[in-house]
């Protein structure tokens, strides 16, 4: 089947019920998207489908259709740059394992709501678990990115 991944057409030969996460990591070598729980419980596998954050571990590749898939390797644009800069400035990551999912969730939030409240940030990120407890820095970085998008 053909997939639109990070703006490129990619062809893969896999069963339709293969999780998108496996296809990204094993067939397309896009290993920035991480496997955590495999049960839609941790958010480390978050990618965008047409800009919406989804759990790639529980998304069968056959359901993707013509949706544009964006992974941490391909996320770009003004919002993504603001998030990446804020992440660096706040020195957010600890072990790093959850971070690509956190960044993808943050970019999706700020793309649809450039000035989220703390409650909206917490609601948007609540499914993204960080075992290193970087949640406070993640919140601060999202607020910083939001401010930088105001200009
Ligand atoms: S690996 Fe997909 S939500 Fe945990
Ligand atoms: S930085 Fe280690 S799990 Fe989040």
Coordinates of C-alpha atoms and ligand atoms in Angstrom, one line a residue:
X1 CA 0.0 0.0 0.0
X2 CA 1.0 3.6 -0.5
X3 CA 1.4 6.0 2.4
X4 CA 2.1 9.7 2.6
X5 CA 4.9 10.0 5.2
X6 CA 6.5 13.3 6.0
X7 CA 5.6 14.6 2.6
X8 CA 6.9 11.6 0.6
X9 CA 5.0 8.8 -0.9
X10 CA 6.2 5.5 0.5
X11 CA 5.2 2.0 -0.5
X12 CA 5.0 -0.8 2.0
X13 CA 4.0 -4.5 1.7
X14 CA 2.4 -5.3 5.0
X15 CA -0.9 -6.7 6.2
X16 CA -3.6 -4.1 6.7
X17 CA -3.9 -4.8 10.4
X18 CA -0.2 -4.1 11.1
X19 CA 0.2 -1.3 13.6
X20 CA 1.3 2.0 12.0
X21 CA 4.1 2.1 14.6
X22 CA 5.7 -1.1 13.3
X23 CA 5.5 0.2 9.7
X24 CA 7.2 3.4 10.6
X25 CA 9.9 1.9 12.7
X26 CA 10.6 -1.5 11.0
X27 CA 9.7 -0.8 7.4
X28 CA 10.5 2.8 7.0
X29 CA 13.3 3.1 9.6
X30 CA 11.7 6.1 11.2
X31 CA 12.7 5.2 14.7
X32 CA 12.1 8.5 16.4
X33 CA 8.6 7.4 17.2
X34 CA 8.9 5.1 20.2
X35 CA 7.2 2.0 21.4
X36 CA 6.2 2.3 25.0
X37 CA 3.1 0.3 26.0
X38 CA 1.5 -0.8 22.7
X39 CA -1.9 -0.2 24.3
X40 CA -2.6 3.5 23.6
X41 CA -1.8 4.2 27.3
X42 CA 1.5 6.1 27.2
X43 CA 1.7 8.4 24.1
X44 CA 5.3 7.7 23.2
X45 CA 4.2 6.5 19.8
X46 CA 2.2 9.7 19.0
X47 CA 2.3 10.8 15.3
X48 CA 0.0 13.1 13.3
X49 CA -2.6 12.0 10.8
X50 CA -3.6 15.1 8.9
X51 CA -2.4 17.1 11.9
X52 CA -4.3 15.2 14.5
X53 CA -2.3 13.4 17.2
X54 CA -2.9 9.6 17.1
X55 CA -1.4 6.6 18.9
X56 CA 0.4 4.8 16.1
X57 CA 0.7 1.6 18.2
X58 CA -3.1 1.0 17.9
X59 CA -3.7 2.5 14.5
X60 CA -3.8 -0.3 11.8
X61 CA -1.9 0.9 8.8
X62 CA -4.8 -0.1 6.6
X63 CA -7.0 2.6 8.2
X64 CA -4.6 5.4 7.4
X65 CA -5.8 5.7 3.8
X66 CA -4.7 9.0 2.1
X67 CA -4.1 10.8 5.4
X68 CA -0.8 12.6 5.7
X69 CA 1.4 11.0 8.3
X70 CA 3.8 13.2 10.1
X71 CA 6.4 11.8 12.5
X72 CA 9.0 13.5 14.7
X73 CA 11.5 13.3 11.8
X74 CA 9.2 15.4 9.5
X75 CA 7.3 17.7 11.8
X76 CA 8.0 21.3 10.6
X77 CA 6.7 24.8 10.3
X78 CA 6.4 27.8 12.6
X79 CA 4.7 26.0 15.5
X80 CA 7.1 23.0 15.4
X81 CA 10.1 25.4 15.4
X82 CA 8.7 27.3 18.3
X83 CA 8.1 24.1 20.2
X84 CA 11.6 22.8 19.5
X85 CA 13.2 26.0 20.6
X86 CA 11.2 26.1 23.8
X87 CA 12.1 22.5 24.5
X88 CA 15.8 23.4 24.2
X89 CA 15.5 26.5 26.2
X90 CA 13.7 24.7 29.1
X91 CA 16.0 21.7 28.8
X92 CA 12.9 19.5 28.9
X93 CA 14.1 15.9 28.3
X94 CA 15.5 13.6 30.9
X95 CA 15.9 10.1 29.5
X96 CA 14.2 11.3 26.3
X97 CA 12.1 8.2 25.7
X98 CA 8.7 9.9 25.8
X99 CA 9.8 13.1 24.3
X100 CA 9.0 12.6 20.6
X101 CA 5.5 11.8 21.6
X102 CA 5.3 14.8 23.9
X103 CA 6.6 17.1 21.1
X104 CA 4.1 15.8 18.6
X105 CA 1.2 16.2 21.1
X106 CA 2.4 19.8 21.9
X107 CA 2.7 20.8 18.3
X108 CA -0.8 19.4 17.6
X109 CA -2.2 21.4 20.5
X110 CA -0.6 24.7 19.5
X111 CA -1.6 24.2 15.8
X112 CA -5.2 24.2 16.9
X113 CA -5.0 26.5 19.9
X114 CA -2.1 28.9 20.0
X115 CA -2.9 30.2 23.4
X116 CA -3.9 27.2 25.5
X117 CA -4.7 27.6 29.2
X118 CA -2.8 25.4 31.7
X119 CA -6.0 23.3 31.9
X120 CA -6.0 22.9 28.2
X121 CA -2.3 22.0 28.1
X122 CA -2.8 19.4 30.8
X123 CA -5.9 17.9 29.0
X124 CA -4.1 17.7 25.7
X125 CA -1.0 16.1 27.2
X126 CA -2.6 13.9 29.8
X127 CA -2.3 10.8 27.7
X128 CA 1.5 11.3 27.3
X129 CA 3.2 9.7 30.2
X130 CA 6.7 10.8 31.4
X131 CA 8.3 8.4 33.8
X132 CA 11.1 11.0 34.5
X133 CA 8.5 13.5 35.7
X134 CA 9.4 16.2 33.1
X135 CA 5.7 17.2 33.0
X136 CA 6.3 20.6 34.7
X137 CA 9.0 21.5 32.2
X138 CA 6.8 20.4 29.3
X139 CA 4.1 22.7 30.5
X140 CA 6.5 25.6 30.8
X141 CA 7.9 24.9 27.4
X142 CA 4.5 24.9 25.8
X143 CA 3.6 28.2 27.5
X144 CA 7.0 29.6 26.2
X145 CA 6.3 28.4 22.7
X146 CA 2.8 29.9 22.9
X147 CA 4.2 33.3 23.9
X148 CA 6.8 33.2 21.0
X149 CA 4.0 32.5 18.5
X150 CA 2.2 35.7 19.6
X151 CA 4.8 37.9 17.9
Ligands
LIG1 S1 3.2 2.8 22.7 FE1 1.5 3.7 21.8 S2 0.5 4.7 23.5 FE2 2.2 3.6 24.4
LIG2 S1 12.0 12.0 29.7 FE1 12.2 10.0 30.4 S2 10.2 9.1 30.2 FE2 10.0 11.2 29.7

